[in-house]
GROMACS .gro file of C-alpha atoms in nm:
model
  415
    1UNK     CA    1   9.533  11.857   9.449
    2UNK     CA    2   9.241  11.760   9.651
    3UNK     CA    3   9.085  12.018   9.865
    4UNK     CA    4   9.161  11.856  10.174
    5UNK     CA    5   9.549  11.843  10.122
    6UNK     CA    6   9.522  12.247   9.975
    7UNK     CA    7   9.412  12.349  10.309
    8UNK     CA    8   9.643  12.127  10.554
    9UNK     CA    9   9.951  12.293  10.316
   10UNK     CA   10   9.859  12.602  10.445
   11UNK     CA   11   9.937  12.483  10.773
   12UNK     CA   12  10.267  12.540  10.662
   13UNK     CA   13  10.303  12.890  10.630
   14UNK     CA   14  10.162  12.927  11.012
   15UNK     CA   15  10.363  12.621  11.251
   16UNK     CA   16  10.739  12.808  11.062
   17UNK     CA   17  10.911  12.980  11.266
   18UNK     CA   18  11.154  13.270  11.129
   19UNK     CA   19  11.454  13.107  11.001
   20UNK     CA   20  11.760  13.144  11.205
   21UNK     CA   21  11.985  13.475  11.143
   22UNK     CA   22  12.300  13.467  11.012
   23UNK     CA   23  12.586  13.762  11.077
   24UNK     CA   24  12.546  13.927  10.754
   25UNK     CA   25  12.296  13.939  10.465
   26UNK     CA   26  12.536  13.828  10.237
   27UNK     CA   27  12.574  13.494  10.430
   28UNK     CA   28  12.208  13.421  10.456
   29UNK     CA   29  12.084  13.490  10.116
   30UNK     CA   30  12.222  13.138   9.984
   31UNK     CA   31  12.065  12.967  10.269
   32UNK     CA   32  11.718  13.193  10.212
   33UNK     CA   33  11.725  13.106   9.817
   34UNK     CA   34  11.789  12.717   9.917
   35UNK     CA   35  11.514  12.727  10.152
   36UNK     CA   36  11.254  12.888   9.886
   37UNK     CA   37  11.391  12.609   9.632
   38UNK     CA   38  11.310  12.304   9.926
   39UNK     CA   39  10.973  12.437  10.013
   40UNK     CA   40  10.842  12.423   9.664
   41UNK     CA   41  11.036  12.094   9.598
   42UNK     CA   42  10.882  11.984   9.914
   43UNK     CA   43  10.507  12.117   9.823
   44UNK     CA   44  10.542  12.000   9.478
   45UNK     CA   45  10.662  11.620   9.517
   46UNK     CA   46  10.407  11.566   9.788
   47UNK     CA   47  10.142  11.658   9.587
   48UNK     CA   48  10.243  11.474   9.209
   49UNK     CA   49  10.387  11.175   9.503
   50UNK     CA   50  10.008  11.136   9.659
   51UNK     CA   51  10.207  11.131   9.967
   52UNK     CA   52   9.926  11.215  10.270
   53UNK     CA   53  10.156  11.363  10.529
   54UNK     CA   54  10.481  11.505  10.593
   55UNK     CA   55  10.705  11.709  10.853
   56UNK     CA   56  11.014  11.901  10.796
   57UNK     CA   57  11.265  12.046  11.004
   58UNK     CA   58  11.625  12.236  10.994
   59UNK     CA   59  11.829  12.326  11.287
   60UNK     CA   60  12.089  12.561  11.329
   61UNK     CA   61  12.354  12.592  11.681
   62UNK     CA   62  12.085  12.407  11.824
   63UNK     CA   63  11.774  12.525  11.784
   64UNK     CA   64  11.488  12.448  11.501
   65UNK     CA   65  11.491  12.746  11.270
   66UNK     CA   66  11.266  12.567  11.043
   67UNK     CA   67  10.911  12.366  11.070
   68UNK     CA   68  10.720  12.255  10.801
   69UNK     CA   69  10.414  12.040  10.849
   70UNK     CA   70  10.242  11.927  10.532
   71UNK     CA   71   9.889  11.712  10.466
   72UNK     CA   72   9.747  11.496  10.709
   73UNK     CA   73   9.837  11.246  10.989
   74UNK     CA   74   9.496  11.021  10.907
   75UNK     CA   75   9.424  11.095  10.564
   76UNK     CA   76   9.043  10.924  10.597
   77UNK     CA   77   8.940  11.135  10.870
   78UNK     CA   78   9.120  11.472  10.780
   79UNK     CA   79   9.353  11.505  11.084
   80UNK     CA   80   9.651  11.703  10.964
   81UNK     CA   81   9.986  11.704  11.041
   82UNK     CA   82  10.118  11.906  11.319
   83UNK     CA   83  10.416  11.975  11.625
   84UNK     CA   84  10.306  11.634  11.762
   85UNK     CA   85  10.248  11.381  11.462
   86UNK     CA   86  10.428  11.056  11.579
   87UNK     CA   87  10.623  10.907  11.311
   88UNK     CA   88  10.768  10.570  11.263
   89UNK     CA   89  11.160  10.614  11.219
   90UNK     CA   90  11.242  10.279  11.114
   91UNK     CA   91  11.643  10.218  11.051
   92UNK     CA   92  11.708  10.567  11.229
   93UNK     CA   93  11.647  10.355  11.510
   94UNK     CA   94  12.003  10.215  11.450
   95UNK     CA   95  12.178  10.504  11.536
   96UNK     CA   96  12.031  10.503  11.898
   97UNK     CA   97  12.128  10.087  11.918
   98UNK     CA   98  12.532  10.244  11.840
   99UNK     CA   99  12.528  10.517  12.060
  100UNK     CA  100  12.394  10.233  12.328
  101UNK     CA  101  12.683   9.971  12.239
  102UNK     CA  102  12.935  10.307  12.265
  103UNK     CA  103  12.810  10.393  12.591
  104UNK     CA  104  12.863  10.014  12.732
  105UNK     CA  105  13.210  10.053  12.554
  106UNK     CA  106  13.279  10.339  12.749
  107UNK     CA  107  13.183  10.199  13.070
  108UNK     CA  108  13.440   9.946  13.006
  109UNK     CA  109  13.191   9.669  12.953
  110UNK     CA  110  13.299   9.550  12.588
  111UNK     CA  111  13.527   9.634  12.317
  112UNK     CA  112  13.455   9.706  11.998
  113UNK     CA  113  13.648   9.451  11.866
  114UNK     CA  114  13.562   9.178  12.050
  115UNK     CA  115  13.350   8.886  11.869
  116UNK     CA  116  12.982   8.916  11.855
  117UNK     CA  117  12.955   8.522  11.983
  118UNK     CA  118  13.135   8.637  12.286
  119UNK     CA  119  12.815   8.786  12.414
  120UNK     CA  120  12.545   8.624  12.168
  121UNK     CA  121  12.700   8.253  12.155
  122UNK     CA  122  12.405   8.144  11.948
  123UNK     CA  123  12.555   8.293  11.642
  124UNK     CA  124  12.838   8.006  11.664
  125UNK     CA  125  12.582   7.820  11.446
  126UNK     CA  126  12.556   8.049  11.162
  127UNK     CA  127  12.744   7.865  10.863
  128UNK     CA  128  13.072   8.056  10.844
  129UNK     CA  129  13.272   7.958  10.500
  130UNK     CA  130  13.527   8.211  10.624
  131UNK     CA  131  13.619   8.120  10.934
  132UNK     CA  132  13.993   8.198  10.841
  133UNK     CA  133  13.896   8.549  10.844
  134UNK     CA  134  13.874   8.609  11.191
  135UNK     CA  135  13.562   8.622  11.396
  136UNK     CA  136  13.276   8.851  11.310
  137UNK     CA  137  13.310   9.171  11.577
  138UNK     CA  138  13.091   9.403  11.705
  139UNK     CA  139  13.252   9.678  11.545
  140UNK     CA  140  13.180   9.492  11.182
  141UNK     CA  141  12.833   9.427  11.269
  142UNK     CA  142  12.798   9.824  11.361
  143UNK     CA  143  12.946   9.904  10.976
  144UNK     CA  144  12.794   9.653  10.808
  145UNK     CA  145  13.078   9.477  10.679
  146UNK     CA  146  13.031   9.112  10.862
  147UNK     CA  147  12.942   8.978  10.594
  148UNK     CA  148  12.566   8.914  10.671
  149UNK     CA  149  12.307   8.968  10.396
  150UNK     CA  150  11.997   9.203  10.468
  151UNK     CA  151  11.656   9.026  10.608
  152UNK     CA  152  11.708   8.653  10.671
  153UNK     CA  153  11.367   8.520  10.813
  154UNK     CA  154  11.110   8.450  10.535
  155UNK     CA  155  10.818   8.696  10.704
  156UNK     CA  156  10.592   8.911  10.542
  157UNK     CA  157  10.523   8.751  10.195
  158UNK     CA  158  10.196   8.706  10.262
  159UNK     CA  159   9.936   8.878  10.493
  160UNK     CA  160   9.877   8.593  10.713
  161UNK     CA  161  10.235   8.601  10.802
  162UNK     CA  162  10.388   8.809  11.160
  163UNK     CA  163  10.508   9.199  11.115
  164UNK     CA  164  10.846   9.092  11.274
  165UNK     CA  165  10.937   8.813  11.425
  166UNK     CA  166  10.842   8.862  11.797
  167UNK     CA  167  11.082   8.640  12.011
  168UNK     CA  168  11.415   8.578  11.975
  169UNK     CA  169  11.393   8.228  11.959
  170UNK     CA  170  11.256   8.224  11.636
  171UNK     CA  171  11.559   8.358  11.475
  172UNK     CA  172  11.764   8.125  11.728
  173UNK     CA  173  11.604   7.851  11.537
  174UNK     CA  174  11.718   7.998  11.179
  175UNK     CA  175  12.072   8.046  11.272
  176UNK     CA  176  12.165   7.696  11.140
  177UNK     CA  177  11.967   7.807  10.796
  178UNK     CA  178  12.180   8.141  10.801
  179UNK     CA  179  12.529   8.220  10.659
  180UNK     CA  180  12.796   8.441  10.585
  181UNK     CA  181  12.727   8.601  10.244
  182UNK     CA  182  13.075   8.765  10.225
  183UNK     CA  183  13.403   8.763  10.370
  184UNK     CA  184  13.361   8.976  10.662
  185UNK     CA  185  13.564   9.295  10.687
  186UNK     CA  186  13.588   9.290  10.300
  187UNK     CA  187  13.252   9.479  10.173
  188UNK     CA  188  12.948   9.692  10.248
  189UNK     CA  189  12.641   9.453  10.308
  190UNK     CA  190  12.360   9.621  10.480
  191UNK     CA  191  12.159   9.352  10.750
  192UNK     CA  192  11.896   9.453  10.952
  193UNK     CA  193  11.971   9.111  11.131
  194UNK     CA  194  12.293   9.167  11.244
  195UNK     CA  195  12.182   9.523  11.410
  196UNK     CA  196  11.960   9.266  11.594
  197UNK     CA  197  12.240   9.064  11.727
  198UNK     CA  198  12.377   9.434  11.853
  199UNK     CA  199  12.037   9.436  12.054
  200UNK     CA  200  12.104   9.137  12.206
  201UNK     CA  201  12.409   9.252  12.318
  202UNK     CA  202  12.255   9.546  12.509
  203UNK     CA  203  12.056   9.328  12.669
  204UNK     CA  204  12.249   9.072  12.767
  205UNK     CA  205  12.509   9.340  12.936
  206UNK     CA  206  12.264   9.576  13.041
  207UNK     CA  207  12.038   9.311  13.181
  208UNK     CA  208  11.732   9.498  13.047
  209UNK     CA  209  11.519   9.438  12.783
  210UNK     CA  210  11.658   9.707  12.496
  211UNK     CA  211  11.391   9.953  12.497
  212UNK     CA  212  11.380  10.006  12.874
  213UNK     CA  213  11.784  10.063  12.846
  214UNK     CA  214  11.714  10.343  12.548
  215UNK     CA  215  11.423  10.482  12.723
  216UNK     CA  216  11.656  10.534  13.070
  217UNK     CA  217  11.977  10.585  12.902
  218UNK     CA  218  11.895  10.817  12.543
  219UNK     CA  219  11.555  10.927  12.557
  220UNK     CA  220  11.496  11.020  12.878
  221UNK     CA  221  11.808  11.227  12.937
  222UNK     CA  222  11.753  11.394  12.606
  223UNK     CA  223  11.375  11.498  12.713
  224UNK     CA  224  11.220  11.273  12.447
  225UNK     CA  225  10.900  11.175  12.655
  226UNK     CA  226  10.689  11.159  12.369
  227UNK     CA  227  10.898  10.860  12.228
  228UNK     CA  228  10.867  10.522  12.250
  229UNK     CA  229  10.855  10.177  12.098
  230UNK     CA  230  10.651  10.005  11.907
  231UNK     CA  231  10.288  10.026  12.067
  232UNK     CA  232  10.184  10.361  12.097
  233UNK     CA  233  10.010  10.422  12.441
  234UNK     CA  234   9.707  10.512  12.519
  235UNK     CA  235   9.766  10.882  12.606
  236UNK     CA  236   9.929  10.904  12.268
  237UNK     CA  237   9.730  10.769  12.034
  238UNK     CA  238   9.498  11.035  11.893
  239UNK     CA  239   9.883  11.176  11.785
  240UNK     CA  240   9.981  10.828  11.623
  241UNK     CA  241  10.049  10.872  11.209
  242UNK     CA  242   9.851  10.624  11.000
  243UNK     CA  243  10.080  10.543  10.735
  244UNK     CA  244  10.025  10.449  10.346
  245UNK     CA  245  10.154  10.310  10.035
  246UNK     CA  246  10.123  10.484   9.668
  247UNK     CA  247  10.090  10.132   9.458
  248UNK     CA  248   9.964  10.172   9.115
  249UNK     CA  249   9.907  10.519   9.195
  250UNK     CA  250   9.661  10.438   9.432
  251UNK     CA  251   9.720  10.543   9.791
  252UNK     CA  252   9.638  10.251  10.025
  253UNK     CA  253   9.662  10.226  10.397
  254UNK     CA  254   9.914  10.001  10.572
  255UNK     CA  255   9.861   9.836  10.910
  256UNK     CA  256   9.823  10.054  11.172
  257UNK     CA  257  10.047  10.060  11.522
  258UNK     CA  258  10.296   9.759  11.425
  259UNK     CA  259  10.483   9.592  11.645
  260UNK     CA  260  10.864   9.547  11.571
  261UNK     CA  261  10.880   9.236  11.827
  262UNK     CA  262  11.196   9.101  11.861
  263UNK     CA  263  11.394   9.344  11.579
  264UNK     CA  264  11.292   9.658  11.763
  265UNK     CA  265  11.675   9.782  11.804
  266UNK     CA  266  11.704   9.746  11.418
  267UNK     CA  267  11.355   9.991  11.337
  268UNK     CA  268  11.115  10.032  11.666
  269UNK     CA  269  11.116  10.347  11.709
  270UNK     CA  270  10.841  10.611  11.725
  271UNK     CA  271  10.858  11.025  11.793
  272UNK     CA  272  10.725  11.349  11.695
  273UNK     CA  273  10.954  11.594  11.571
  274UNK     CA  274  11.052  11.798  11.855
  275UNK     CA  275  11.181  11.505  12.038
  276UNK     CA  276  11.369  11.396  11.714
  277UNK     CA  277  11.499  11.762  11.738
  278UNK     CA  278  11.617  11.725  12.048
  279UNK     CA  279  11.785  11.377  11.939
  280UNK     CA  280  11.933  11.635  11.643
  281UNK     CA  281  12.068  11.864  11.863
  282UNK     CA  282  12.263  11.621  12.103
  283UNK     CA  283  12.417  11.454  11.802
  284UNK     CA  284  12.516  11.804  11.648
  285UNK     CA  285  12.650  11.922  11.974
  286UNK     CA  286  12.516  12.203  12.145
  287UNK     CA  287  12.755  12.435  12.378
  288UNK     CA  288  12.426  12.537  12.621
  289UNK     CA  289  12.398  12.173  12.717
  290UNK     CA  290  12.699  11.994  12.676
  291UNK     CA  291  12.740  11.865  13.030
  292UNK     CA  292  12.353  11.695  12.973
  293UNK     CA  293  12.441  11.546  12.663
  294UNK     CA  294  12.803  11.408  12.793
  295UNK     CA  295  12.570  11.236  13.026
  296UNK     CA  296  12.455  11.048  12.727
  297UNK     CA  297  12.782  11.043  12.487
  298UNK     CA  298  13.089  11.175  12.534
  299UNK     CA  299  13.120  11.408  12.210
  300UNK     CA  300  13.432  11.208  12.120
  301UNK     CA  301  13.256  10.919  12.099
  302UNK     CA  302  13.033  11.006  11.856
  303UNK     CA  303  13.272  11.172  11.644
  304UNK     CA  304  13.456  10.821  11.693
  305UNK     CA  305  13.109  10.717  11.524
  306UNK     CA  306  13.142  10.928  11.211
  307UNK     CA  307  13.460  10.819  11.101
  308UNK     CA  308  13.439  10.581  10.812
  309UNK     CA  309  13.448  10.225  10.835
  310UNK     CA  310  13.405  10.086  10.465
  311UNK     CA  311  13.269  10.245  10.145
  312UNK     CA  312  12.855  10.150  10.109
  313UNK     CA  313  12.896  10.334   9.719
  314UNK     CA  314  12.731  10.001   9.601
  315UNK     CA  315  12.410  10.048   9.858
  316UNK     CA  316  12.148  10.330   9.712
  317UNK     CA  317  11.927  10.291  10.034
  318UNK     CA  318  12.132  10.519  10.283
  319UNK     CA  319  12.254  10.854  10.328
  320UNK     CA  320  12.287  11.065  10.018
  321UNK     CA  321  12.271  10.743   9.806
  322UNK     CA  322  12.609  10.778   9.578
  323UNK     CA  323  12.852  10.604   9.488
  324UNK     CA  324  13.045  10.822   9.736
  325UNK     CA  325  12.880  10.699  10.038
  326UNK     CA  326  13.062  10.574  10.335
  327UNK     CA  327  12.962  10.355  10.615
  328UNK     CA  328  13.077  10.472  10.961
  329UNK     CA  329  12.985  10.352  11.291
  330UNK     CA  330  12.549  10.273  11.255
  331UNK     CA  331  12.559  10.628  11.080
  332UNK     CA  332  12.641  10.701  10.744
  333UNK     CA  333  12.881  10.946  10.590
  334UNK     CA  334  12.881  11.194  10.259
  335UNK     CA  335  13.036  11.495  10.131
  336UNK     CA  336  12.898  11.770  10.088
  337UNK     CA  337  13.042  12.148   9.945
  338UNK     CA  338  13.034  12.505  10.096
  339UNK     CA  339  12.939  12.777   9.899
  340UNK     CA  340  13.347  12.899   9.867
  341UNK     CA  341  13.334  12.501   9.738
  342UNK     CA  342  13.539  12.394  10.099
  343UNK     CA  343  13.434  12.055  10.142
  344UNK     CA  344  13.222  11.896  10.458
  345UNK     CA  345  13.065  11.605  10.594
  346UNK     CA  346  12.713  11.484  10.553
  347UNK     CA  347  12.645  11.222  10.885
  348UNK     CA  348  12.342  11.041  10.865
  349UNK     CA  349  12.071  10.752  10.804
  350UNK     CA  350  11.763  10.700  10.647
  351UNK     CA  351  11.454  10.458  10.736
  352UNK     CA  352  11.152  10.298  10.585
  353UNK     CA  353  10.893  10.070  10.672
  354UNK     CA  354  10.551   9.998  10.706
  355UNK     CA  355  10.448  10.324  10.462
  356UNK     CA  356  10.717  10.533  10.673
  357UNK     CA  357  10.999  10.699  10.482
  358UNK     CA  358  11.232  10.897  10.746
  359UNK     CA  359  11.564  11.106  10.664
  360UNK     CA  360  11.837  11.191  10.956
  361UNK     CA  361  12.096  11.433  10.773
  362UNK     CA  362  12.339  11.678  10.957
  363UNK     CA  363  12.609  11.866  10.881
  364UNK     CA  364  12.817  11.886  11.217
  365UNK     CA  365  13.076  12.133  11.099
  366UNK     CA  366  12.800  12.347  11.060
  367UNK     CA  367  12.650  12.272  11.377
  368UNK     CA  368  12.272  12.240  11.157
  369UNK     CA  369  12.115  11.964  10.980
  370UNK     CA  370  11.756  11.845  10.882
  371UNK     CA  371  11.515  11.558  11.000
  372UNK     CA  372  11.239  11.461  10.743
  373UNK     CA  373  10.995  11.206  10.807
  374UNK     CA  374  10.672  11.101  10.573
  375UNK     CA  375  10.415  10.895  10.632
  376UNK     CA  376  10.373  10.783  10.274
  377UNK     CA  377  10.590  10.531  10.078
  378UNK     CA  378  10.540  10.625   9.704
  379UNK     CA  379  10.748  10.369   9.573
  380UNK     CA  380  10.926  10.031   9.765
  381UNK     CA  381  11.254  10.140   9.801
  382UNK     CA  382  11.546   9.950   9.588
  383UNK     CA  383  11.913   9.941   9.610
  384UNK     CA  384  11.939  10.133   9.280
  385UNK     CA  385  12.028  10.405   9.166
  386UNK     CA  386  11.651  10.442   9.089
  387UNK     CA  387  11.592  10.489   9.439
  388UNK     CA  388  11.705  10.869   9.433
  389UNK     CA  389  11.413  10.873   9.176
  390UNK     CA  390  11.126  10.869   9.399
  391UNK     CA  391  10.951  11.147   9.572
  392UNK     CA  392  11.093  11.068   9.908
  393UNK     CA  393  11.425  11.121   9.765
  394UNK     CA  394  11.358  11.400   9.560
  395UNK     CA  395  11.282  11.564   9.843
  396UNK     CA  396  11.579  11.474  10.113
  397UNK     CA  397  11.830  11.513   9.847
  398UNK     CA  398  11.697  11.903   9.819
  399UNK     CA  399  11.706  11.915  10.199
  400UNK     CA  400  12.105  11.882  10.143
  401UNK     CA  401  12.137  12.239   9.958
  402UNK     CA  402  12.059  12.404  10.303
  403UNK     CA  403  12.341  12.234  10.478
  404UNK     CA  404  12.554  12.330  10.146
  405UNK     CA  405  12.406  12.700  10.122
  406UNK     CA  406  12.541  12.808  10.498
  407UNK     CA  407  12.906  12.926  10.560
  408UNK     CA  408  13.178  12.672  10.710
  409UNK     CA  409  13.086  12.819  11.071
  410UNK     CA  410  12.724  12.841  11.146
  411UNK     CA  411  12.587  13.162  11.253
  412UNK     CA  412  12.414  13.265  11.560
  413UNK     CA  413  12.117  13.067  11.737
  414UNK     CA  414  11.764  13.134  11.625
  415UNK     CA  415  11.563  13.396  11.848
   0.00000   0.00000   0.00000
């Protein structure tokens, strides 16, 4: 371990806050003895990963109990990690694009059901081989059971080539190239493009460009004021992760500030923990501000969100990666089991790009959950089983024994 990255890790010990107490001792020393386990799983992979930075945090009835902060934010110049690291969250970004198409649902502006080519009528020229299926809906692009494969633009294979694409008419002029891989409604097939088509729908309704609508209808309300998309501004940017790839165990630095363009509702989206804890604690539900966070999403709603949709057991990318995993609405389900072995649900997503690896997982029964973000990708990730392999994984999968180590009903806030 280098010198450097020894003395950022004891950062650790400092930004952590007591963990949260529970009624009795007896219920808190299987959350205590999974928390010891995570932090050396945590210290350990990062260090054998060559992963440069990491955060970590848990939340119980609202509150963070835990924060970890590992390594550095800019490896090169020794800036380490801390409270207001900005992260890329990739794919997480997905889960604010369906809590924006729920919101228009609720305002009675579309249906769920409805075909995606009533609002994007471009998409009439993707080749369709089963048209006798029924139109491709909303709701199936949300699950990812359309039938749409994942990336469809040919980007990115060389260095001279865009980040993104940056205008929607570039993929407009694809659409004739593009078709339906599967039978839609049939099977889990995850596409990045067709949560693009979703942003197109929020702006075509909205009648704002997408991240204006987020910004005024999620973050904002939420008090996320340190997020944004895609460029970082200016006031921001001494806060602004570099990120890096581990390739041939050498860690190398990826491009710096990247600019989603036109995909930004499928993985533009940047924020430093607390504001992602915030985003945590709105989606777990918290009694003390219900009435803000019904502003945002009616509670049944999202619960509407997290019921499943289609199995995704043959995708290793997302949630807990299993063969168990279910695909809800733009979150992803998995079961987890109490200590008395009472089983619960897992709801979440995971992200990755440009050197970013980022993990969303809550247990809403228990009203606590974790967010995980690095800024290091050790390995490219693979729809394997392999996948749960990497240090990345290693990690997040521990993460889950805290949500498994607490009691069916959470105990009482943090002080």
């Amino acid at each position: 371990m280098s010198a450097k990255l020894a003395a950022a890790m004891l950062l650790l010990s400092i930004a952590t806050p007591a963990v949260a107490q529970t009624p009795t001792p007896a219920a808190s020393q299987p959350f205590d003895k999974a928390l010891a386990t995570f932090r050396q799983t945590h210290r350990q992979e990062i260090s054998r990963g060559n992963i440069a930075g990491s955060s970590f945090y848990f939340l119980r009835n609202g509150q963070t109990a835990v924060a970890d902060h590992i390594g550095f934010q800019d490896a090169d110049a020794g800036v380490p990690v801390d409270d207001r690291t900005i992260y890329h969250w990739a794919s997480i970004t997905k889960t604010m694009t369906g809590i924006a198409i729920m919101q228009l649902r609720d305002r009675g502006l579309l249906s769920l059901d409805d075909p995606i080519t009533k609002y994007v009528p471009e998409l009439a020229a993707v080749h369709n081989p089963f048209a006798d299926a029924g139109p491709v809906t909303l709701r199936q692009l949300m699950s990812h059971s359309a039938g749409y494969g994942g990336p469809t633009w040919p980007w990115r294979e060389a260095d001279w080539q865009p980040f993104e694409p940056a205008r929607w008419s570039q993929l407009v002029a694809m659409l004739p190239y593009t078709r339906i891989l599967y039978r839609p409604g049939s099977r889990f097939s995850y596409s990045n493009p067709g949560i693009v088509y979703l942003g197109q729908v929020i702006e075509r309704l909205s009648g704002e460009d997408y991240e204006v609508y987020v910004d005024k209808n999620i973050l904002r309300p939420l008090g996320m004021y340190d997020s944004y998309f895609d460029r970082t501004p200016a006031h921001l940017l001494p806060h602004r992760a570099h990120s890096y790839y581990v390739r041939k165990g050498k860690r190398v630095a990826a491009p710096f500030d990247v600019d989603t363009g036109v995909t930004v509702s499928n993985g533009g989206l940047n924020a430093p923990m607390p504001d992602m804890a915030r985003y945590a604690a709105f989606l777990l539900g918290d009694p003390a501000h219900a009435a803000a966070h019904d502003l945002v999403l009616k509670r049944s709603s999202l619960e509407e969100m997290w019921k499943p949709q289609i199995s995704a057991g043959e995708d290793f990318t997302q949630g807990r990666m299993t063969q168990t995993t279910q695909s809800g609405l733009s979150f992803f389900l998995d079961e987890g089991r109490s200590p008395g072995g009472q089983p619960f649900t897992f709801v979440g997503h995971n992200g990755d790009q440009n050197g970013f690896r980022a993990y969303l997982s809550l247990c809403p029964s228990k009203r606590a959950g974790s967010i995980l973000a690095f800024n290091t990708e050790t390995e490219a990730v693979q729809n394997s089983p392999k996948n749960r392999d990497t240090a990345e994984s290693r990690i997040a999968l521990a993460a889950g024994a805290l949500c498994e180590a607490l009691p069916d009903t959470a105990g009482t806030p943090a002080g």
